[in-house]
Coordinates of C-alpha atoms in Angstrom, one line a residue:
X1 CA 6.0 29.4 -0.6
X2 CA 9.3 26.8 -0.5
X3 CA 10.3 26.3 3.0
X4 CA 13.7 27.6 4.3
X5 CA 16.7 25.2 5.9
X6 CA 15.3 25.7 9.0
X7 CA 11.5 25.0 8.3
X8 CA 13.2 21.6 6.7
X9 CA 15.3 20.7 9.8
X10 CA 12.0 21.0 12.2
X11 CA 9.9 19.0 9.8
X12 CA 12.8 16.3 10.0
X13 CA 13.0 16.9 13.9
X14 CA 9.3 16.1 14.8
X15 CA 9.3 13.4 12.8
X16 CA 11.7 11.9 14.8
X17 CA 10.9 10.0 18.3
X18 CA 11.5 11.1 22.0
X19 CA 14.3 8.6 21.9
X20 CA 15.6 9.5 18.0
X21 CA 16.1 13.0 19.6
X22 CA 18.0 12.0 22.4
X23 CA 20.3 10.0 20.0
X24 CA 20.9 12.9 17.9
X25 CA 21.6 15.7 20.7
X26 CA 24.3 13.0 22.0
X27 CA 25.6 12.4 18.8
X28 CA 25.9 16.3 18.1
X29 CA 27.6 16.9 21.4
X30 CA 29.8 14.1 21.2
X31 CA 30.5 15.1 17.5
X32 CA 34.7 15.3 16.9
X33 CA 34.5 16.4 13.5
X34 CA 35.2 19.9 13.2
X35 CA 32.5 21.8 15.0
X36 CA 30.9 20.0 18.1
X37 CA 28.2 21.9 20.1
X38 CA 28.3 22.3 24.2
X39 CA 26.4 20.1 26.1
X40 CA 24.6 23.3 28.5
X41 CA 23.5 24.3 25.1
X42 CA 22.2 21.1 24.3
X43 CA 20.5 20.9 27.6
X44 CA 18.4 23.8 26.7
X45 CA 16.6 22.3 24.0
X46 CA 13.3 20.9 24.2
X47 CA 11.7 20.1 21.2
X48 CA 12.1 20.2 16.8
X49 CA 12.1 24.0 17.2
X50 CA 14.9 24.6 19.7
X51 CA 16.7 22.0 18.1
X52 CA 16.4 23.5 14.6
X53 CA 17.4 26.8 16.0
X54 CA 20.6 25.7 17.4
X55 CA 21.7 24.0 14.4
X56 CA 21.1 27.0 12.0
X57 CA 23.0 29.4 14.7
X58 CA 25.8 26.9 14.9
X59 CA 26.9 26.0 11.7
X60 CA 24.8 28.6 9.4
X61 CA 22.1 27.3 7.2
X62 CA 24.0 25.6 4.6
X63 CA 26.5 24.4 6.8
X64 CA 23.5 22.8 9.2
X65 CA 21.8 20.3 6.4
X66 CA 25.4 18.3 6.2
X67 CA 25.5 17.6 9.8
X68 CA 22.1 17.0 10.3
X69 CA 22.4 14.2 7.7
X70 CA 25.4 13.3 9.0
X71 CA 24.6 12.8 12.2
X72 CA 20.9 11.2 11.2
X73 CA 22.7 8.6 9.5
X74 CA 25.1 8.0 12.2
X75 CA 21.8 6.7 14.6
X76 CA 20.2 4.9 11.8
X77 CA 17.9 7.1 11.0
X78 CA 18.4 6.5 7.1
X79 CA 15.3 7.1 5.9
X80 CA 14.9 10.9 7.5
X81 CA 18.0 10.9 5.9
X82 CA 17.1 10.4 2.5
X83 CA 14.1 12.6 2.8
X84 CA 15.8 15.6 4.5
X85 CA 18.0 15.3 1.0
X86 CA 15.4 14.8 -1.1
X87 CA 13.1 17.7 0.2
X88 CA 16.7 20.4 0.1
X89 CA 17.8 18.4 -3.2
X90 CA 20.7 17.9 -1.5
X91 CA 22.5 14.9 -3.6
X92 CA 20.4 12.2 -5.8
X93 CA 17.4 12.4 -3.5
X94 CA 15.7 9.3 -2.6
X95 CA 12.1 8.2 -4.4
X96 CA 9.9 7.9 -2.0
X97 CA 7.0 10.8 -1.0
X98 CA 7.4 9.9 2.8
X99 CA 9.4 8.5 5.1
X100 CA 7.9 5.1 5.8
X101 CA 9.6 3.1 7.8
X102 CA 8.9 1.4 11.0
X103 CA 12.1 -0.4 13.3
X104 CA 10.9 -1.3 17.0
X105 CA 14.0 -3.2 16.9
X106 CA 16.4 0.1 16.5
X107 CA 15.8 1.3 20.0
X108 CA 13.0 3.8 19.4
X109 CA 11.2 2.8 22.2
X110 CA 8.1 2.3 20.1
X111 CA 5.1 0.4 20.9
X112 CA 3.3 -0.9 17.9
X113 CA 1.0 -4.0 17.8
X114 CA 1.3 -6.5 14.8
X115 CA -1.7 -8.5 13.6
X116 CA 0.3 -11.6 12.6
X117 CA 2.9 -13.3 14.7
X118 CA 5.7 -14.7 12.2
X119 CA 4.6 -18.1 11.8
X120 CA 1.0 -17.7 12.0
X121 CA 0.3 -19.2 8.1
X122 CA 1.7 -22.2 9.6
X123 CA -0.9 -22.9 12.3
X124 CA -3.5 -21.3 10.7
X125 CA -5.9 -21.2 7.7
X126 CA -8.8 -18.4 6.3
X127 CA -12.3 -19.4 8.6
X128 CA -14.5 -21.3 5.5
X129 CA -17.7 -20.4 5.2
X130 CA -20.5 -22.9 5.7
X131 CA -23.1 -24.0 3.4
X132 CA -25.9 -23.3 5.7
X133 CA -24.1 -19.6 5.7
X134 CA -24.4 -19.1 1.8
X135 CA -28.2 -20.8 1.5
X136 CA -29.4 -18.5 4.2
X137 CA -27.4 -15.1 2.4
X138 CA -29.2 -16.5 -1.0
X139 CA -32.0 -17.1 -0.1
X140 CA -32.5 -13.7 1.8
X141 CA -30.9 -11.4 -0.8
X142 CA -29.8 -13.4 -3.5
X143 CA -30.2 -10.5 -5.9
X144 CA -28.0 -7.9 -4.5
X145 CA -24.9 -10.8 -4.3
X146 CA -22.5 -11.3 -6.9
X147 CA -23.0 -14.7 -8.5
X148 CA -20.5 -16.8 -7.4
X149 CA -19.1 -19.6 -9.5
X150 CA -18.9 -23.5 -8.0
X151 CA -15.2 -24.7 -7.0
X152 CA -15.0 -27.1 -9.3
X153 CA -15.4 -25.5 -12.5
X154 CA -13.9 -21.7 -11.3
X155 CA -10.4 -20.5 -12.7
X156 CA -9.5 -17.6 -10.5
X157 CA -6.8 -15.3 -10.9
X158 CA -5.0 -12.7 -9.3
X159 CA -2.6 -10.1 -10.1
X160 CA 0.5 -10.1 -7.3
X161 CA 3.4 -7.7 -8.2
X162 CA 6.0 -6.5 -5.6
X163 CA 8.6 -4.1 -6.1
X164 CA 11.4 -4.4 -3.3
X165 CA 14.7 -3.6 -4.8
X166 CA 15.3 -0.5 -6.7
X167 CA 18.5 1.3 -8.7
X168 CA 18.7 3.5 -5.6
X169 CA 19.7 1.1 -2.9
X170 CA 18.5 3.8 -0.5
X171 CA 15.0 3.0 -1.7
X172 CA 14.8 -0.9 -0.7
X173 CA 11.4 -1.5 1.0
X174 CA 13.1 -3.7 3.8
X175 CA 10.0 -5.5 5.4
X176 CA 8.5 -6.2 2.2
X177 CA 9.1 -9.5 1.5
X178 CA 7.0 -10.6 4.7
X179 CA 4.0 -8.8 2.7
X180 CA 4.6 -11.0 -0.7
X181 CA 4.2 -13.8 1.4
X182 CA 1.0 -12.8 3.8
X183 CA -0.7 -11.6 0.8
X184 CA 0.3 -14.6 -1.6
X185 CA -1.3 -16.7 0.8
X186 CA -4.0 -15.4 1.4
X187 CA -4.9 -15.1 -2.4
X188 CA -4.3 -18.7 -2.8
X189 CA -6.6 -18.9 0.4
X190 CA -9.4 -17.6 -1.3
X191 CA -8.9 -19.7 -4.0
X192 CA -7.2 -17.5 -6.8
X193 CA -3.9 -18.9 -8.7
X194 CA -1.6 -15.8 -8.5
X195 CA 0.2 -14.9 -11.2
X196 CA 3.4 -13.1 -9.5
X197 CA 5.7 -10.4 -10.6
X198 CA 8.6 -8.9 -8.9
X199 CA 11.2 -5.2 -9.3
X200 CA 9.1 -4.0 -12.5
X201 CA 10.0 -0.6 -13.8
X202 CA 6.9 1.4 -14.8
X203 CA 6.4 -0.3 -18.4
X204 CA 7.1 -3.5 -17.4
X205 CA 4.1 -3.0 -14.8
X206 CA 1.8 -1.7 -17.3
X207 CA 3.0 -4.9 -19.1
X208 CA 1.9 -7.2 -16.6
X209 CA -1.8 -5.7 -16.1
X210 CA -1.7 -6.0 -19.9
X211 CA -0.7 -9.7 -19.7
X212 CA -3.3 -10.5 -16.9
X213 CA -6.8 -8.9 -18.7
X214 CA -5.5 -11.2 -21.8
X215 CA -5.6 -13.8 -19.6
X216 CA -8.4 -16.4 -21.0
X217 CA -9.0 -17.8 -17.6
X218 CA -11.3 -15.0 -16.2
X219 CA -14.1 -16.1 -18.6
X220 CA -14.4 -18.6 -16.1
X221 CA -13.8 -16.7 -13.2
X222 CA -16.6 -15.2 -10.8
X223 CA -14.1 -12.2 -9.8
X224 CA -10.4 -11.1 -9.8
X225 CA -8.0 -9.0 -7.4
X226 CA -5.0 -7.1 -8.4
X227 CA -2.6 -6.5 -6.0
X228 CA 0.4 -3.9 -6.7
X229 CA 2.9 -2.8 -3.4
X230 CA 5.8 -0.4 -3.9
X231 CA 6.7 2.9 -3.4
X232 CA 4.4 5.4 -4.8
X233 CA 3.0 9.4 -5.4
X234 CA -0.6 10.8 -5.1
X235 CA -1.7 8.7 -8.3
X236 CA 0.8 6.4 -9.5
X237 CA 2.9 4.0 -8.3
X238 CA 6.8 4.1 -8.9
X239 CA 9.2 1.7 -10.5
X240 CA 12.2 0.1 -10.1
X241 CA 14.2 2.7 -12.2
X242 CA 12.9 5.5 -10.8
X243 CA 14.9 8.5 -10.1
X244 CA 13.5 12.0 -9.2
X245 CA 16.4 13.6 -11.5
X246 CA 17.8 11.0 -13.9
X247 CA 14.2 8.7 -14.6
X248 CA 11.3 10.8 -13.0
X249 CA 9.0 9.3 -16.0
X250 CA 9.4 5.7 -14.5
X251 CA 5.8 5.9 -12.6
X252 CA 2.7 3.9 -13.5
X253 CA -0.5 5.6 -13.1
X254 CA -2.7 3.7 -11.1
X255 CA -5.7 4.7 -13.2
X256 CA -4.2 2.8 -15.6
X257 CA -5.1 -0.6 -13.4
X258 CA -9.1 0.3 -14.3
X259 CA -8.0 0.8 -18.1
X260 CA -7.0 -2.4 -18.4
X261 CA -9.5 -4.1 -16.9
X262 CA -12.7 -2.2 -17.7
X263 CA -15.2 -3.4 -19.7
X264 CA -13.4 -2.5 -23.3
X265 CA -10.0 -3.8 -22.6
X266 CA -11.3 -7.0 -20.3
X267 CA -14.5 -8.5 -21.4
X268 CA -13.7 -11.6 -19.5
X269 CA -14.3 -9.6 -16.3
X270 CA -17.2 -8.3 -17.4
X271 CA -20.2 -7.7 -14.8
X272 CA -17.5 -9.6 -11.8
X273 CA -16.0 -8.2 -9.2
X274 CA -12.6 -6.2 -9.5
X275 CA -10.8 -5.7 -6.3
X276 CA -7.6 -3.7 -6.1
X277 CA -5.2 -3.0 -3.5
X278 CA -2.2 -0.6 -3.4
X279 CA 0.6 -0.2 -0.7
X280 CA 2.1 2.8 -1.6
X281 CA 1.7 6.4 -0.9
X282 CA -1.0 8.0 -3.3
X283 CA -3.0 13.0 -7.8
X284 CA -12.2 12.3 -19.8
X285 CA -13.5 9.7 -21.4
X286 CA -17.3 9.0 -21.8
X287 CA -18.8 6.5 -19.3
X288 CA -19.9 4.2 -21.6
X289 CA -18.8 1.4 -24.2
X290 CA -21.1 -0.4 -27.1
X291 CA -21.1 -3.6 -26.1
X292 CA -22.2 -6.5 -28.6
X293 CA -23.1 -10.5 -27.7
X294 CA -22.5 -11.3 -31.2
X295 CA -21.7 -10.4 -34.3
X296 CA -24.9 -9.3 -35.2
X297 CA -24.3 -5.3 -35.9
X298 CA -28.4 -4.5 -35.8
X299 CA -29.3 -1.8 -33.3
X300 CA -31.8 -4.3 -31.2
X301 CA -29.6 -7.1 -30.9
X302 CA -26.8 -4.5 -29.1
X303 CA -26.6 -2.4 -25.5
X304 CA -25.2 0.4 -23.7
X305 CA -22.7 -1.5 -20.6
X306 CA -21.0 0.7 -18.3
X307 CA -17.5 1.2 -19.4
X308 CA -15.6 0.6 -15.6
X309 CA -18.5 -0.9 -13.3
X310 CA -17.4 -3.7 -10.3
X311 CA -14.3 -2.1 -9.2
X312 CA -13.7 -1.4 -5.2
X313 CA -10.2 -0.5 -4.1
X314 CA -8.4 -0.2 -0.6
X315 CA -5.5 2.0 -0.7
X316 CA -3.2 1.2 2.1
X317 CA -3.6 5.5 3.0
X318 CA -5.3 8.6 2.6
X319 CA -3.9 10.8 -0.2
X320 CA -0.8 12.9 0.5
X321 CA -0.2 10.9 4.1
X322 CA 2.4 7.9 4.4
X323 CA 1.8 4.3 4.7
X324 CA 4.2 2.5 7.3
X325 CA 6.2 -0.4 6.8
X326 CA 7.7 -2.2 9.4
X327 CA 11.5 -3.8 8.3
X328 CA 10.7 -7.0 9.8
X329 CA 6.9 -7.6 10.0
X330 CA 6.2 -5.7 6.5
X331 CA 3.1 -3.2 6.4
X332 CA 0.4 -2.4 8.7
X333 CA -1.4 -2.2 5.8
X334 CA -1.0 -5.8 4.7
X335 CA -1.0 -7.5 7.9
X336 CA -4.4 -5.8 9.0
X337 CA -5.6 -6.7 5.7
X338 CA -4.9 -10.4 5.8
X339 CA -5.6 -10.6 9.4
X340 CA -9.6 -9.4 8.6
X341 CA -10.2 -11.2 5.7
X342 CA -8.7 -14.6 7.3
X343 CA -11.2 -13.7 10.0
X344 CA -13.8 -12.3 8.8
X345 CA -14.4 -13.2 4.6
X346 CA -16.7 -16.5 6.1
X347 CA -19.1 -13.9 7.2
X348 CA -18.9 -10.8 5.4
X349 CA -18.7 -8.9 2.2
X350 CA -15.7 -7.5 0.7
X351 CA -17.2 -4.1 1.8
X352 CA -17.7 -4.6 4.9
X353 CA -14.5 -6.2 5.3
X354 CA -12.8 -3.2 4.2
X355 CA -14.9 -1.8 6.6
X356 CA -13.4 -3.6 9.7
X357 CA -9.6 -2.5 7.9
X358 CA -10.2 0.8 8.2
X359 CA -11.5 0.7 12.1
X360 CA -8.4 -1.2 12.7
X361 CA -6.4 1.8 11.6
X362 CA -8.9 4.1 13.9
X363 CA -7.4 2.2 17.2
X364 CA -5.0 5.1 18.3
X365 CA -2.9 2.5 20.1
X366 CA -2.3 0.0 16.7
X367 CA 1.2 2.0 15.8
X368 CA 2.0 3.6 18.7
X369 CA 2.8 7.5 17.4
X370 CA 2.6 6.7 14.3
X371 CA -0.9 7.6 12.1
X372 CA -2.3 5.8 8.8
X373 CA -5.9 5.6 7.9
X374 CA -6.7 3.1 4.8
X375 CA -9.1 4.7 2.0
X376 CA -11.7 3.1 -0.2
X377 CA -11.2 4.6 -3.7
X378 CA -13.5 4.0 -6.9
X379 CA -16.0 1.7 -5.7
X380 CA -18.4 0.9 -8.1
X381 CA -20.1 -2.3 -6.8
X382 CA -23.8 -2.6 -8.1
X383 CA -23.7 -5.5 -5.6
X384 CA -22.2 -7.4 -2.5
X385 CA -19.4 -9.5 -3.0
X386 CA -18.9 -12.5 -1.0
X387 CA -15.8 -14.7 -1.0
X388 CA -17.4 -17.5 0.6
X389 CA -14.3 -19.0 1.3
X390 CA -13.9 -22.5 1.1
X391 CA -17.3 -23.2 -1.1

């Protein structure tokens, strides 16, 4: 059943903060235009439902959405804003399935903790791994590891694409550029050259992934990651173009990312380890492909290979919740990411990394009110992956 004005007005209420409310029952008393609202009656209020309550009695339900928005705006809260339109379809709503955005800056009287002080890539450098580290993993379970090529003769890649600015100027992922650079770092960190895209509409990101399984470079490579941040639904992410009334077709499906790269459309990677993050907000073919070594077509000389195999993914949430970004310090998502693997890749496998991500978003005290667990999605790892960093 569709929610009613009022329903909408407490959603947008409690997902304001203590100090976001007090800014908006000030605003609304103080408010000159037309109708204002006494401040005993403003007294009375104590939470979204009260607040919601007074609004639809004062101006009506249609009359109530404008002011809200009006007055939303007014203390900077854009972004509830834009969703309080875009959930009414009031206006051209903004493309975005949640409110994201973080601001300790704005007065909210938040208290978040960030993982990476703003020059920390200039002090500091991922933790390599020793050679007495790898011989002893080897030599224990050699087996169960991915094989890992030597330095010297290696060409890694990785996929790096970034959309910030979009047609709808309400949708700008402020913040964002401070991921780009973490996470281009730390790519180039664990030795991968990263081939780097920014603002793509839908197709031209489907281009891209195209592009980078082509690439002749991961014949030589022990293992790839693919990196894609922007804003996003339950199964795709959304381009530059995107608009839920005039372009709602400009969203890339994120299955599409294991297309590409499977073992059909990416021989290259073949039997080497595929690892794909996504910051955004997150909705049958046969599991197999002949596979040939030559060009031999006899039956003998030919073998069954599991169509996707080696993929693990770490979506930056659960499906259906949001993913915070901070406008200055970029997502929690990236920053806890960077901060484990710059840690933690010396000693552990990509697993178990992810691992220590995801407990990091269990600390009840890492975003102060705010609530994001990262997911594992479509891990098919046969084996551990190590990154042994700096070998």
């Amino acid at each position: 059943m569709a929610k009613n004005i009022k329903e909408h007005l407490e959603d947008t209420f409690n997902d304001l903060g203590k100090d976001e409310l007090k800014s908006f029952k000030n605003k609304l008393c103080d408010r000159k235009k037309e109708q204002g609202v006494r401040k005993a009656k403003i007294e009375k209020v104590t939470d979204a439902i009260d607040l919601a309550d007074l609004m639809v009695n004062t101006f009506t339900s249609t009359g109530a959405l404008p002011v809200t928005i009006e007055i939303l705006q007014v203390i900077g809260c854009n972004e509830q804003a834009a969703e309080l339109k875009e959930n009414t379809g009031q206006c051209l709503p903004v493309a975005r399935s949640h409110v994201d955005v973080v601001d300790s800056g704005a007065g909210l009287g938040l208290k978040v903790e960030f993982a990476l002080s703003d020059d920390w890539h200039t002090q500091l450098h991922v933790l390599p791994c020793s050679q007495e580290f790898k011989n002893k993993i080897l030599r224990e379970n050699g087996q169960e590891i991915y094989e890992i090529k030597d330095k010297s003769v290696r060409k890694r890649l990785a996929l790096l694409i970034n959309n910030i600015d979009f047609d709808d100027k309400d949708m700008t992922r402020r913040g964002a550029d401070r991921d780009e650079d973490n996470m281009e770092w730390l790519l180039k960190e664990l030795d991968y050259q990263v081939v780097k895209y920014k603002n793509l509409s839908a197709k031209d990101i489907e281009e891209a992934v195209k592009d980078f399984a082509k690439r002749q470079e991961h014949a030589y490579s022990d293992s790839t990651f693919v990196v894609i941040m922007s804003h996003g639904k339950r199964d795709a992410i959304l381009g530059v173009r995107y608009n839920p009334i005039s372009n709602p077709s400009d969203t890339f499906p994120i299955d599409k990312v294991y297309r590409c790269l499977n073992t059909e459309n990416c021989p290259g990677l073949r039997d080497k380890p595929k690892v794909i993050l996504i910051q955004a907000c997150r909705g049958g073919e046969h599991g197999r492909v002949w596979a040939s070594d030559g060009e031999s077509m006899a039956v003998e000389g030919d073998d069954f290979v599991h169509k996707e195999k080696d993929f693990i993914s770490l979506m930056s949430c659960t499906p259906d919740t949001k993913s915070y970004r901070h406008v200055q310090n970029g997502t929690f998502y990236v920053q806890n990411l960077v901060d484990v693997l710059m840690k933690h890749a010396h000693e552990d496998h990509i697993e178990e990394l992810f691992r220590k991500v995801i407990r990091r978003f269990d600390r009840s005290d890492l975003m102060g009110r705010f609530r994001q667990m990262a997911c594992k999605d479509r891990a098919s790892l046969p084996k551990l992956f190590y990154l042994f960093p700096g070998l």
